[in-house]
PDB file of C-alpha atoms in Angstrom:
ATOM      1  CA  MET A   1     -28.018  56.493  12.401  1.00 43.00           C
ATOM      2  CA  ASP A   2     -29.275  55.470   9.006  1.00 54.00           C
ATOM      3  CA  SER A   3     -26.087  54.090   7.583  1.00 59.00           C
ATOM      4  CA  VAL A   4     -26.869  54.423   3.890  1.00 67.00           C
ATOM      5  CA  TRP A   5     -24.770  57.547   3.652  1.00 75.00           C
ATOM      6  CA  PHE A   6     -22.085  56.059   5.853  1.00 76.00           C
ATOM      7  CA  TRP A   7     -20.731  54.200   2.863  1.00 75.00           C
ATOM      8  CA  SER A   8     -20.311  57.516   1.031  1.00 82.00           C
ATOM      9  CA  LEU A   9     -18.431  58.898   3.998  1.00 86.00           C
ATOM     10  CA  ILE A  10     -16.141  55.865   4.129  1.00 85.00           C
ATOM     11  CA  THR A  11     -15.322  56.139   0.438  1.00 86.00           C
ATOM     12  CA  LEU A  12     -14.596  59.837   0.941  1.00 90.00           C
ATOM     13  CA  VAL A  13     -12.186  59.134   3.793  1.00 91.00           C
ATOM     14  CA  VAL A  14     -10.548  56.233   1.937  1.00 90.00           C
ATOM     15  CA  GLY A  15     -10.166  58.444  -1.114  1.00 92.00           C
ATOM     16  CA  PHE A  16      -8.642  61.205   1.008  1.00 94.00           C
ATOM     17  CA  ILE A  17      -5.984  58.911   2.506  1.00 93.00           C
ATOM     18  CA  VAL A  18      -5.199  57.354  -0.870  1.00 92.00           C
ATOM     19  CA  GLY A  19      -4.996  60.756  -2.578  1.00 93.00           C
ATOM     20  CA  TYR A  20      -2.785  62.154   0.175  1.00 93.00           C
ATOM     21  CA  ALA A  21      -0.378  59.194   0.063  1.00 92.00           C
ATOM     22  CA  ALA A  22      -0.347  59.220  -3.745  1.00 91.00           C
ATOM     23  CA  GLN A  23       0.516  62.911  -3.890  1.00 91.00           C
ATOM     24  CA  LYS A  24       3.242  62.570  -1.273  1.00 90.00           C
ATOM     25  CA  SER A  25       4.949  59.788  -3.219  1.00 91.00           C
ATOM     26  CA  GLY A  26       4.041  60.250  -6.877  1.00 88.00           C
ATOM     27  CA  PHE A  27       2.556  56.739  -6.812  1.00 89.00           C
ATOM     28  CA  CYS A  28       1.477  55.476 -10.212  1.00 89.00           C
ATOM     29  CA  SER A  29       0.413  51.966 -11.103  1.00 87.00           C
ATOM     30  CA  VAL A  30       1.313  52.360 -14.790  1.00 89.00           C
ATOM     31  CA  GLY A  31       4.251  54.773 -14.623  1.00 89.00           C
ATOM     32  CA  GLY A  32       6.397  52.021 -13.109  1.00 90.00           C
ATOM     33  CA  TRP A  33       6.326  50.028 -16.344  1.00 90.00           C
ATOM     34  CA  ARG A  34       7.014  53.157 -18.379  1.00 90.00           C
ATOM     35  CA  ASP A  35      10.019  54.092 -16.203  1.00 90.00           C
ATOM     36  CA  LEU A  36      11.289  50.530 -16.452  1.00 90.00           C
ATOM     37  CA  VAL A  37      11.403  50.760 -20.250  1.00 89.00           C
ATOM     38  CA  LEU A  38      12.420  54.389 -20.668  1.00 88.00           C
ATOM     39  CA  MET A  39      14.862  54.767 -17.775  1.00 88.00           C
ATOM     40  CA  ARG A  40      15.583  51.238 -16.490  1.00 88.00           C
ATOM     41  CA  ASP A  41      14.263  52.428 -13.155  1.00 88.00           C
ATOM     42  CA  THR A  42      12.228  50.284 -10.735  1.00 88.00           C
ATOM     43  CA  TYR A  43      11.555  53.060  -8.200  1.00 89.00           C
ATOM     44  CA  LEU A  44       7.875  53.470  -9.132  1.00 89.00           C
ATOM     45  CA  LEU A  45       7.351  49.814  -9.974  1.00 90.00           C
ATOM     46  CA  LYS A  46       7.923  48.915  -6.324  1.00 91.00           C
ATOM     47  CA  GLY A  47       4.702  50.803  -5.587  1.00 91.00           C
ATOM     48  CA  ILE A  48       2.702  47.994  -7.207  1.00 91.00           C
ATOM     49  CA  GLY A  49       4.487  45.441  -5.033  1.00 92.00           C
ATOM     50  CA  GLY A  50       3.800  47.495  -1.918  1.00 93.00           C
ATOM     51  CA  PHE A  51       0.153  47.852  -2.908  1.00 92.00           C
ATOM     52  CA  LEU A  52      -0.197  44.096  -3.409  1.00 92.00           C
ATOM     53  CA  ILE A  53       1.462  43.255  -0.087  1.00 94.00           C
ATOM     54  CA  GLY A  54      -0.613  45.865   1.753  1.00 93.00           C
ATOM     55  CA  GLY A  55      -3.773  44.497   0.178  1.00 92.00           C
ATOM     56  CA  VAL A  56      -2.987  40.895   1.108  1.00 92.00           C
ATOM     57  CA  ILE A  57      -2.189  41.938   4.693  1.00 93.00           C
ATOM     58  CA  GLY A  58      -5.416  43.956   4.896  1.00 91.00           C
ATOM     59  CA  TYR A  59      -7.609  41.164   3.554  1.00 89.00           C
ATOM     60  CA  THR A  60      -5.938  38.590   5.774  1.00 89.00           C
ATOM     61  CA  ILE A  61      -6.635  40.748   8.826  1.00 89.00           C
ATOM     62  CA  LEU A  62     -10.232  41.204   7.658  1.00 86.00           C
ATOM     63  CA  SER A  63     -10.865  37.527   7.051  1.00 85.00           C
ATOM     64  CA  LEU A  64      -9.311  36.550  10.386  1.00 86.00           C
ATOM     65  CA  THR A  65     -11.502  39.049  12.232  1.00 85.00           C
ATOM     66  CA  GLY A  66     -14.604  38.206  10.186  1.00 76.00           C
ATOM     67  CA  GLY A  67     -14.623  41.548   8.441  1.00 71.00           C
ATOM     68  CA  ILE A  68     -15.407  40.244   4.960  1.00 74.00           C
ATOM     69  CA  TYR A  69     -19.130  40.297   4.322  1.00 67.00           C
ATOM     70  CA  PHE A  70     -19.313  36.952   2.538  1.00 70.00           C
ATOM     71  CA  SER A  71     -16.943  34.766   4.483  1.00 70.00           C
ATOM     72  CA  SER A  72     -16.569  32.218   1.675  1.00 74.00           C
ATOM     73  CA  GLN A  73     -14.844  34.689  -0.594  1.00 77.00           C
ATOM     74  CA  PHE A  74     -11.478  35.825   0.571  1.00 78.00           C
ATOM     75  CA  PRO A  75      -8.883  33.487  -0.707  1.00 84.00           C
ATOM     76  CA  TRP A  76     -10.852  33.761  -3.966  1.00 82.00           C
ATOM     77  CA  PHE A  77      -8.871  30.989  -5.623  1.00 85.00           C
ATOM     78  CA  TYR A  78      -9.650  28.627  -2.742  1.00 84.00           C
ATOM     79  CA  PHE A  79     -13.418  29.101  -3.011  1.00 84.00           C
ATOM     80  CA  LYS A  80     -14.047  30.023  -6.649  1.00 79.00           C
ATOM     81  CA  GLN A  81     -10.986  28.692  -8.462  1.00 79.00           C
ATOM     82  CA  TRP A  82     -10.593  30.297 -11.902  1.00 80.00           C
ATOM     83  CA  ALA A  83     -13.808  32.323 -11.923  1.00 80.00           C
ATOM     84  CA  MET A  84     -13.439  36.061 -12.415  1.00 81.00           C
ATOM     85  CA  ILE A  85     -14.642  38.620  -9.923  1.00 78.00           C
ATOM     86  CA  PRO A  86     -17.679  40.129 -11.689  1.00 75.00           C
ATOM     87  CA  GLY A  87     -17.321  43.675 -12.898  1.00 72.00           C
ATOM     88  CA  SER A  88     -16.531  43.519 -16.594  1.00 75.00           C
ATOM     89  CA  VAL A  89     -19.230  45.042 -18.808  1.00 73.00           C
ATOM     90  CA  PHE A  90     -18.795  42.116 -21.149  1.00 72.00           C
ATOM     91  CA  THR A  91     -21.016  39.355 -19.790  1.00 67.00           C
ATOM     92  CA  TYR A  92     -19.999  35.896 -20.882  1.00 70.00           C
ATOM     93  CA  LYS A  93     -20.543  32.274 -20.066  1.00 72.00           C
ATOM     94  CA  ASN A  94     -17.282  30.859 -21.346  1.00 77.00           C
ATOM     95  CA  LEU A  95     -14.415  31.436 -18.941  1.00 81.00           C
ATOM     96  CA  TRP A  96     -11.738  31.748 -21.614  1.00 84.00           C
ATOM     97  CA  VAL A  97     -13.701  34.317 -23.607  1.00 83.00           C
ATOM     98  CA  GLY A  98     -14.115  36.380 -20.472  1.00 82.00           C
ATOM     99  CA  TRP A  99     -10.433  36.165 -19.626  1.00 87.00           C
ATOM    100  CA  THR A 100      -9.407  37.101 -23.174  1.00 88.00           C
ATOM    101  CA  ILE A 101     -11.716  40.109 -23.475  1.00 87.00           C
ATOM    102  CA  ALA A 102     -10.694  41.387 -20.042  1.00 89.00           C
ATOM    103  CA  ALA A 103      -7.011  40.898 -20.827  1.00 91.00           C
ATOM    104  CA  LEU A 104      -7.487  42.885 -24.051  1.00 92.00           C
ATOM    105  CA  GLY A 105      -9.070  45.638 -21.951  1.00 91.00           C
ATOM    106  CA  GLY A 106      -6.024  45.559 -19.678  1.00 92.00           C
ATOM    107  CA  LEU A 107      -3.709  45.798 -22.675  1.00 94.00           C
ATOM    108  CA  GLY A 108      -5.534  48.860 -23.985  1.00 93.00           C
ATOM    109  CA  MET A 109      -5.614  50.399 -20.537  1.00 92.00           C
ATOM    110  CA  GLY A 110      -1.846  50.133 -20.108  1.00 93.00           C
ATOM    111  CA  PHE A 111      -1.310  51.574 -23.575  1.00 93.00           C
ATOM    112  CA  PHE A 112      -3.607  54.595 -23.249  1.00 93.00           C
ATOM    113  CA  SER A 113      -2.582  55.246 -19.648  1.00 92.00           C
ATOM    114  CA  VAL A 114       1.030  55.753 -20.769  1.00 92.00           C
ATOM    115  CA  LEU A 115      -0.154  58.152 -23.478  1.00 91.00           C
ATOM    116  CA  ALA A 116      -2.211  60.021 -20.881  1.00 90.00           C
ATOM    117  CA  GLY A 117       0.783  60.325 -18.557  1.00 87.00           C
ATOM    118  CA  GLY A 118      -0.251  57.942 -15.780  1.00 87.00           C
ATOM    119  CA  CYS A 119      -2.915  55.733 -14.299  1.00 89.00           C
ATOM    120  CA  PRO A 120      -6.333  57.159 -13.305  1.00 91.00           C
ATOM    121  CA  LEU A 121      -5.142  57.736  -9.727  1.00 91.00           C
ATOM    122  CA  ARG A 122      -2.018  59.569 -10.897  1.00 92.00           C
ATOM    123  CA  ASN A 123      -4.151  61.726 -13.191  1.00 92.00           C
ATOM    124  CA  ALA A 124      -6.495  62.560 -10.328  1.00 92.00           C
ATOM    125  CA  THR A 125      -3.566  63.645  -8.148  1.00 92.00           C
ATOM    126  CA  MET A 126      -2.121  65.667 -11.030  1.00 92.00           C
ATOM    127  CA  ALA A 127      -5.520  67.315 -11.460  1.00 93.00           C
ATOM    128  CA  ALA A 128      -5.472  68.242  -7.783  1.00 93.00           C
ATOM    129  CA  GLU A 129      -1.957  69.676  -8.270  1.00 92.00           C
ATOM    130  CA  GLY A 130      -3.371  72.021 -10.884  1.00 91.00           C
ATOM    131  CA  ASN A 131      -2.793  70.146 -14.145  1.00 92.00           C
ATOM    132  CA  LYS A 132      -5.529  71.270 -16.533  1.00 92.00           C
ATOM    133  CA  SER A 133      -4.903  68.375 -18.933  1.00 93.00           C
ATOM    134  CA  SER A 134      -5.763  65.961 -16.160  1.00 93.00           C
ATOM    135  CA  TRP A 135      -9.111  67.687 -15.588  1.00 94.00           C
ATOM    136  CA  TRP A 136      -9.954  67.047 -19.229  1.00 94.00           C
ATOM    137  CA  TYR A 137      -8.760  63.472 -18.795  1.00 94.00           C
ATOM    138  CA  LEU A 138     -11.022  63.018 -15.763  1.00 93.00           C
ATOM    139  CA  LEU A 139     -13.956  64.524 -17.672  1.00 93.00           C
ATOM    140  CA  GLY A 140     -13.500  62.057 -20.514  1.00 93.00           C
ATOM    141  CA  PHE A 141     -13.027  59.257 -17.993  1.00 92.00           C
ATOM    142  CA  ALA A 142     -16.164  60.069 -16.001  1.00 90.00           C
ATOM    143  CA  LEU A 143     -18.362  60.601 -19.076  1.00 89.00           C
ATOM    144  CA  MET A 144     -17.243  57.383 -20.738  1.00 89.00           C
ATOM    145  CA  ALA A 145     -17.653  55.231 -17.608  1.00 85.00           C
ATOM    146  CA  PRO A 146     -21.487  54.952 -17.633  1.00 80.00           C
ATOM    147  CA  VAL A 147     -21.624  55.106 -21.436  1.00 85.00           C
ATOM    148  CA  VAL A 148     -19.550  51.969 -21.848  1.00 85.00           C
ATOM    149  CA  VAL A 149     -21.673  50.157 -19.248  1.00 79.00           C
ATOM    150  CA  TYR A 150     -24.983  51.077 -20.924  1.00 78.00           C
ATOM    151  CA  LEU A 151     -23.581  50.360 -24.353  1.00 81.00           C
ATOM    152  CA  PHE A 152     -22.668  46.836 -23.412  1.00 79.00           C
ATOM    153  CA  THR A 153     -25.846  46.096 -21.438  1.00 74.00           C
ATOM    154  CA  LEU A 154     -27.776  47.355 -24.462  1.00 75.00           C
ATOM    155  CA  ILE A 155     -26.082  45.228 -27.098  1.00 73.00           C
ATOM    156  CA  ASN A 156     -25.302  42.302 -24.846  1.00 62.00           C
ATOM    157  CA  PRO A 157     -28.050  41.874 -22.228  1.00 55.00           C
ATOM    158  CA  LEU A 158     -27.636  38.169 -21.547  1.00 53.00           C
ATOM    159  CA  GLY A 159     -24.181  37.293 -22.719  1.00 49.00           C
ATOM    160  CA  TRP A 160     -23.157  35.712 -25.970  1.00 49.00           C
ATOM    161  CA  PHE A 161     -20.943  32.860 -25.016  1.00 44.00           C
TER     162      PHE A 161
ATOM    163  CA  MET B   1       3.091  64.434  11.753  1.00 42.00           C
ATOM    164  CA  ALA B   2       6.186  66.248  10.568  1.00 44.00           C
ATOM    165  CA  LYS B   3       6.308  69.842   9.421  1.00 48.00           C
ATOM    166  CA  ALA B   4       4.557  70.756   6.210  1.00 49.00           C
ATOM    167  CA  GLY B   5       6.392  69.269   3.253  1.00 49.00           C
ATOM    168  CA  ALA B   6       9.065  67.838   5.513  1.00 56.00           C
ATOM    169  CA  PHE B   7       8.232  64.195   4.959  1.00 70.00           C
ATOM    170  CA  LYS B   8       7.988  62.369   1.719  1.00 81.00           C
ATOM    171  CA  LEU B   9       6.800  58.852   1.045  1.00 85.00           C
ATOM    172  CA  LYS B  10       8.502  56.336  -1.198  1.00 89.00           C
ATOM    173  CA  PRO B  11       6.167  54.698  -3.736  1.00 89.00           C
ATOM    174  CA  TRP B  12       6.362  51.292  -2.056  1.00 90.00           C
ATOM    175  CA  GLN B  13       5.425  52.858   1.299  1.00 91.00           C
ATOM    176  CA  ALA B  14       2.531  54.699  -0.303  1.00 91.00           C
ATOM    177  CA  GLY B  15       1.530  51.468  -2.038  1.00 91.00           C
ATOM    178  CA  LEU B  16       1.509  49.667   1.291  1.00 92.00           C
ATOM    179  CA  ILE B  17      -0.714  52.341   2.861  1.00 92.00           C
ATOM    180  CA  ILE B  18      -3.053  52.446  -0.134  1.00 91.00           C
ATOM    181  CA  GLY B  19      -3.291  48.656  -0.243  1.00 91.00           C
ATOM    182  CA  LEU B  20      -4.102  48.417   3.462  1.00 91.00           C
ATOM    183  CA  VAL B  21      -6.729  51.167   3.311  1.00 91.00           C
ATOM    184  CA  ALA B  22      -8.302  49.867   0.105  1.00 88.00           C
ATOM    185  CA  SER B  23      -8.676  46.361   1.504  1.00 87.00           C
ATOM    186  CA  ILE B  24      -9.852  47.344   4.991  1.00 87.00           C
ATOM    187  CA  ALA B  25     -12.492  49.576   3.338  1.00 85.00           C
ATOM    188  CA  GLN B  26     -14.220  46.357   2.284  1.00 82.00           C
ATOM    189  CA  ALA B  27     -15.469  46.028   5.877  1.00 79.00           C
ATOM    190  CA  GLY B  28     -17.547  49.172   5.265  1.00 75.00           C
ATOM    191  CA  TYR B  29     -20.179  46.998   3.589  1.00 71.00           C
ATOM    192  CA  TYR B  30     -21.174  45.734   7.014  1.00 70.00           C
ATOM    193  CA  LEU B  31     -22.495  49.202   7.725  1.00 68.00           C
ATOM    194  CA  LEU B  32     -24.942  49.172   4.843  1.00 68.00           C
ATOM    195  CA  PRO B  33     -28.498  47.909   5.391  1.00 64.00           C
ATOM    196  CA  THR B  34     -29.486  44.972   3.200  1.00 62.00           C
ATOM    197  CA  ALA B  35     -32.624  46.620   1.842  1.00 59.00           C
ATOM    198  CA  VAL B  36     -33.703  50.189   1.252  1.00 58.00           C
ATOM    199  CA  ALA B  37     -37.171  51.576   0.507  1.00 52.00           C
ATOM    200  CA  GLY B  38     -37.719  51.562  -3.239  1.00 51.00           C
ATOM    201  CA  VAL B  39     -34.936  49.092  -3.879  1.00 53.00           C
ATOM    202  CA  ALA B  40     -35.533  45.388  -3.634  1.00 51.00           C
ATOM    203  CA  LYS B  41     -33.293  43.367  -1.372  1.00 54.00           C
ATOM    204  CA  TYR B  42     -29.863  43.569  -2.863  1.00 54.00           C
ATOM    205  CA  LYS B  43     -26.625  41.724  -2.507  1.00 58.00           C
ATOM    206  CA  VAL B  44     -24.168  43.731  -0.488  1.00 59.00           C
ATOM    207  CA  SER B  45     -20.461  43.693  -1.030  1.00 62.00           C
ATOM    208  CA  PRO B  46     -19.151  43.182  -4.510  1.00 74.00           C
ATOM    209  CA  PRO B  47     -15.887  41.353  -3.850  1.00 79.00           C
ATOM    210  CA  ALA B  48     -12.701  43.440  -3.601  1.00 80.00           C
ATOM    211  CA  TYR B  49     -14.583  46.685  -4.038  1.00 81.00           C
ATOM    212  CA  GLY B  50     -12.957  48.907  -1.421  1.00 80.00           C
ATOM    213  CA  PHE B  51     -11.293  51.188  -3.902  1.00 85.00           C
ATOM    214  CA  CYS B  52     -11.649  51.638  -7.645  1.00 84.00           C
ATOM    215  CA  MET B  53     -11.227  54.716  -9.769  1.00 85.00           C
ATOM    216  CA  PHE B  54     -13.363  53.408 -12.639  1.00 84.00           C
ATOM    217  CA  CYS B  55     -16.153  51.580 -10.813  1.00 81.00           C
ATOM    218  CA  HIS B  56     -16.619  54.214  -8.137  1.00 83.00           C
ATOM    219  CA  VAL B  57     -16.623  57.072 -10.642  1.00 84.00           C
ATOM    220  CA  ARG B  58     -19.177  55.137 -12.682  1.00 81.00           C
ATOM    221  CA  ASP B  59     -21.281  54.615  -9.560  1.00 79.00           C
ATOM    222  CA  THR B  60     -21.133  58.317  -8.760  1.00 82.00           C
ATOM    223  CA  VAL B  61     -22.190  59.297 -12.268  1.00 82.00           C
ATOM    224  CA  ASN B  62     -24.858  56.586 -12.164  1.00 77.00           C
ATOM    225  CA  TRP B  63     -26.241  57.939  -8.923  1.00 78.00           C
ATOM    226  CA  VAL B  64     -26.504  61.430 -10.377  1.00 80.00           C
ATOM    227  CA  VAL B  65     -28.120  60.116 -13.570  1.00 76.00           C
ATOM    228  CA  GLN B  66     -30.488  57.901 -11.591  1.00 72.00           C
ATOM    229  CA  ASN B  67     -31.631  60.849  -9.519  1.00 70.00           C
ATOM    230  CA  PHE B  68     -32.321  63.117 -12.462  1.00 70.00           C
ATOM    231  CA  VAL B  69     -33.040  60.792 -15.406  1.00 61.00           C
ATOM    232  CA  PRO B  70     -34.401  57.570 -13.874  1.00 56.00           C
ATOM    233  CA  THR B  71     -34.454  55.599 -17.100  1.00 53.00           C
ATOM    234  CA  VAL B  72     -31.486  53.321 -16.680  1.00 54.00           C
ATOM    235  CA  THR B  73     -30.706  50.579 -14.204  1.00 55.00           C
ATOM    236  CA  PRO B  74     -27.266  51.059 -12.666  1.00 53.00           C
ATOM    237  CA  ALA B  75     -25.407  48.788 -10.311  1.00 56.00           C
ATOM    238  CA  PRO B  76     -27.432  48.339  -7.095  1.00 58.00           C
ATOM    239  CA  ILE B  77     -24.827  49.933  -4.899  1.00 61.00           C
ATOM    240  CA  SER B  78     -25.062  53.222  -6.767  1.00 61.00           C
ATOM    241  CA  ILE B  79     -28.837  53.500  -6.381  1.00 64.00           C
ATOM    242  CA  ILE B  80     -28.430  53.690  -2.644  1.00 69.00           C
ATOM    243  CA  ALA B  81     -25.776  56.298  -2.093  1.00 72.00           C
ATOM    244  CA  PRO B  82     -23.019  57.777  -4.245  1.00 77.00           C
ATOM    245  CA  THR B  83     -19.436  56.698  -3.799  1.00 81.00           C
ATOM    246  CA  LEU B  84     -17.308  59.763  -3.185  1.00 86.00           C
ATOM    247  CA  THR B  85     -13.915  58.138  -3.761  1.00 88.00           C
ATOM    248  CA  ILE B  86     -12.893  60.462  -6.579  1.00 90.00           C
ATOM    249  CA  PHE B  87     -13.699  63.571  -4.525  1.00 92.00           C
ATOM    250  CA  GLY B  88     -11.752  62.145  -1.612  1.00 92.00           C
ATOM    251  CA  VAL B  89      -8.743  61.532  -3.841  1.00 92.00           C
ATOM    252  CA  LEU B  90      -8.920  65.035  -5.304  1.00 94.00           C
ATOM    253  CA  LEU B  91      -9.291  66.570  -1.851  1.00 94.00           C
ATOM    254  CA  GLY B  92      -6.498  64.510  -0.305  1.00 94.00           C
ATOM    255  CA  ALA B  93      -4.089  65.204  -3.156  1.00 93.00           C
ATOM    256  CA  PHE B  94      -5.020  68.897  -3.104  1.00 93.00           C
ATOM    257  CA  VAL B  95      -4.336  69.190   0.632  1.00 93.00           C
ATOM    258  CA  ALA B  96      -1.010  67.363   0.216  1.00 92.00           C
ATOM    259  CA  ALA B  97      -0.043  69.528  -2.759  1.00 92.00           C
ATOM    260  CA  LYS B  98      -0.910  72.715  -0.866  1.00 91.00           C
ATOM    261  CA  ARG B  99       1.094  71.600   2.155  1.00 90.00           C
ATOM    262  CA  ASN B 100       4.055  70.789  -0.105  1.00 85.00           C
ATOM    263  CA  LYS B 101       3.586  74.065  -1.979  1.00 87.00           C
ATOM    264  CA  GLN B 102       3.406  72.059  -5.193  1.00 87.00           C
ATOM    265  CA  PHE B 103       0.117  73.454  -6.410  1.00 89.00           C
ATOM    266  CA  ALA B 104       0.411  75.376  -9.688  1.00 88.00           C
ATOM    267  CA  TRP B 105      -1.842  75.660 -12.722  1.00 91.00           C
ATOM    268  CA  ARG B 106      -0.212  74.066 -15.726  1.00 89.00           C
ATOM    269  CA  GLN B 107      -0.906  72.020 -18.804  1.00 89.00           C
ATOM    270  CA  THR B 108       1.050  68.986 -19.953  1.00 87.00           C
ATOM    271  CA  ILE B 109      -0.812  67.550 -22.939  1.00 89.00           C
ATOM    272  CA  HIS B 110      -3.425  68.974 -25.297  1.00 91.00           C
ATOM    273  CA  PRO B 111      -6.879  69.071 -23.609  1.00 92.00           C
ATOM    274  CA  GLY B 112      -8.579  67.335 -26.536  1.00 93.00           C
ATOM    275  CA  LYS B 113      -6.024  64.544 -26.472  1.00 92.00           C
ATOM    276  CA  ALA B 114      -6.326  64.196 -22.695  1.00 93.00           C
ATOM    277  CA  PHE B 115     -10.117  63.932 -23.055  1.00 94.00           C
ATOM    278  CA  VAL B 116      -9.824  61.202 -25.695  1.00 94.00           C
ATOM    279  CA  TRP B 117      -7.216  59.240 -23.711  1.00 94.00           C
ATOM    280  CA  GLY B 118      -9.401  59.503 -20.621  1.00 93.00           C
ATOM    281  CA  ALA B 119     -12.379  58.114 -22.518  1.00 94.00           C
ATOM    282  CA  ALA B 120     -10.218  55.357 -24.038  1.00 94.00           C
ATOM    283  CA  VAL B 121      -8.853  54.323 -20.650  1.00 93.00           C
ATOM    284  CA  SER B 122     -12.401  54.326 -19.283  1.00 92.00           C
ATOM    285  CA  PHE B 123     -13.620  52.117 -22.140  1.00 91.00           C
ATOM    286  CA  CYS B 124     -10.815  49.608 -21.605  1.00 91.00           C
ATOM    287  CA  ALA B 125     -11.419  49.696 -17.861  1.00 90.00           C
ATOM    288  CA  GLY B 126     -15.012  48.737 -18.597  1.00 87.00           C
ATOM    289  CA  LEU B 127     -13.850  45.680 -20.525  1.00 87.00           C
ATOM    290  CA  LEU B 128     -11.414  44.747 -17.775  1.00 87.00           C
ATOM    291  CA  GLY B 129     -14.000  45.398 -15.068  1.00 82.00           C
ATOM    292  CA  ALA B 130     -11.472  47.247 -12.958  1.00 84.00           C
ATOM    293  CA  CYS B 131      -9.094  50.163 -13.112  1.00 86.00           C
ATOM    294  CA  THR B 132      -5.344  49.758 -12.764  1.00 89.00           C
ATOM    295  CA  LEU B 133      -5.805  50.124  -8.998  1.00 89.00           C
ATOM    296  CA  ARG B 134      -8.673  47.709  -8.469  1.00 89.00           C
ATOM    297  CA  ILE B 135      -6.944  45.016 -10.481  1.00 90.00           C
ATOM    298  CA  ILE B 136      -4.246  45.089  -7.784  1.00 91.00           C
ATOM    299  CA  VAL B 137      -6.928  45.022  -5.085  1.00 89.00           C
ATOM    300  CA  ARG B 138      -8.368  41.995  -6.877  1.00 89.00           C
ATOM    301  CA  ALA B 139      -4.933  40.410  -7.042  1.00 90.00           C
ATOM    302  CA  ALA B 140      -4.682  40.923  -3.283  1.00 90.00           C
ATOM    303  CA  TYR B 141      -8.045  39.137  -3.055  1.00 88.00           C
ATOM    304  CA  LEU B 142      -6.109  36.247  -4.644  1.00 89.00           C
ATOM    305  CA  GLU B 143      -8.134  36.062  -7.833  1.00 89.00           C
ATOM    306  CA  PRO B 144      -6.071  34.275 -10.509  1.00 89.00           C
ATOM    307  CA  PHE B 145      -7.198  36.446 -13.406  1.00 89.00           C
ATOM    308  CA  ALA B 146      -6.079  39.639 -11.683  1.00 90.00           C
ATOM    309  CA  TYR B 147      -2.445  38.613 -12.169  1.00 92.00           C
ATOM    310  CA  VAL B 148      -3.111  38.157 -15.880  1.00 92.00           C
ATOM    311  CA  GLY B 149      -4.736  41.597 -15.839  1.00 92.00           C
ATOM    312  CA  ILE B 150      -1.723  43.208 -14.163  1.00 93.00           C
ATOM    313  CA  GLY B 151       0.486  41.496 -16.734  1.00 93.00           C
ATOM    314  CA  ALA B 152      -1.722  42.737 -19.589  1.00 94.00           C
ATOM    315  CA  ILE B 153      -1.571  46.298 -18.266  1.00 93.00           C
ATOM    316  CA  GLY B 154       2.207  45.983 -17.972  1.00 93.00           C
ATOM    317  CA  VAL B 155       2.515  44.680 -21.545  1.00 94.00           C
ATOM    318  CA  GLY B 156       0.289  47.484 -22.853  1.00 94.00           C
ATOM    319  CA  ALA B 157       2.325  50.084 -20.984  1.00 93.00           C
ATOM    320  CA  ILE B 158       5.607  48.595 -22.244  1.00 93.00           C
ATOM    321  CA  ILE B 159       4.327  48.616 -25.855  1.00 93.00           C
ATOM    322  CA  ALA B 160       3.385  52.288 -25.542  1.00 92.00           C
ATOM    323  CA  SER B 161       6.757  53.109 -23.959  1.00 91.00           C
ATOM    324  CA  MET B 162       8.607  51.281 -26.741  1.00 90.00           C
ATOM    325  CA  ALA B 163       6.610  53.308 -29.273  1.00 89.00           C
ATOM    326  CA  PHE B 164       7.714  56.433 -27.401  1.00 85.00           C
ATOM    327  CA  LEU B 165      11.332  55.302 -27.599  1.00 85.00           C
ATOM    328  CA  LYS B 166      11.017  54.645 -31.334  1.00 84.00           C
ATOM    329  CA  ARG B 167       9.370  57.930 -32.170  1.00 81.00           C
ATOM    330  CA  GLY B 168      11.162  60.012 -29.570  1.00 66.00           C
ATOM    331  CA  LEU B 169       9.546  61.613 -26.556  1.00 55.00           C
ATOM    332  CA  GLY B 170       7.024  64.372 -27.206  1.00 51.00           C
TER     333      GLY B 170
END
């Protein structure tokens, strides 16, 4: 079988399991912080801890069984030290500039996610539960995603720093 | 599996499941060929890329754009095949909601506001290079910055919550 589309199928299945678990539990990766401040409640915040532990277990299993494509990657800190995993639209040469810009992005993301009522995953589950606001949220999210990428590759093709 | 709606997960249990699935999904890159007709040999497997709301949605939109308006150059992975993560999430949550009888049309915040917040979150996710979920996947990949990112998201969320407390909810 030509496995090009297999990746699509995997992401679909992964998304299904994640969506199902998220709906069953009300998991939210931002709501935990909000509940901590507003209600002194760590119920949701434990979700982040569970996620992190699950991820570490999963990657450890993968690296022990040779399931990570580039074997010299998994304990990222061991192989690449302080380098960031590429993905930010802001290309940079200086490590500290990259860290600062990305941290600012994280700050804004936490802020706007609370205003929007939850993290992107929580909004997707709310959309599937019939919340019309979340459909508008997802529309804005999906339309902005490529725009921000093209915007930054346009004004910053090689990196400034 | 228990009767419909009979079992409920705690957030930490759901987190554990999501974390396991999101990290194991990384092995899916083994199933991709390293070169496709029309696309030069590409590097497979962006690190810690099993699950991301922002990146995968972007890849999906990119794939659609690439197939109808081939003027831009998206990330290599999205030229090959679209990532269907977002549809999987919607489908999974919809099935769970239906089984729990929790599905109901409603509206919590103004549509225009929701649209703007969605775009704002997307913009910030672009700067961060991950959504709030993938930053945890990256942290599980033991990347030092990811912990700073989680902290930054937490600080941002706490600032917004404090503002809510000051101004009163709603």
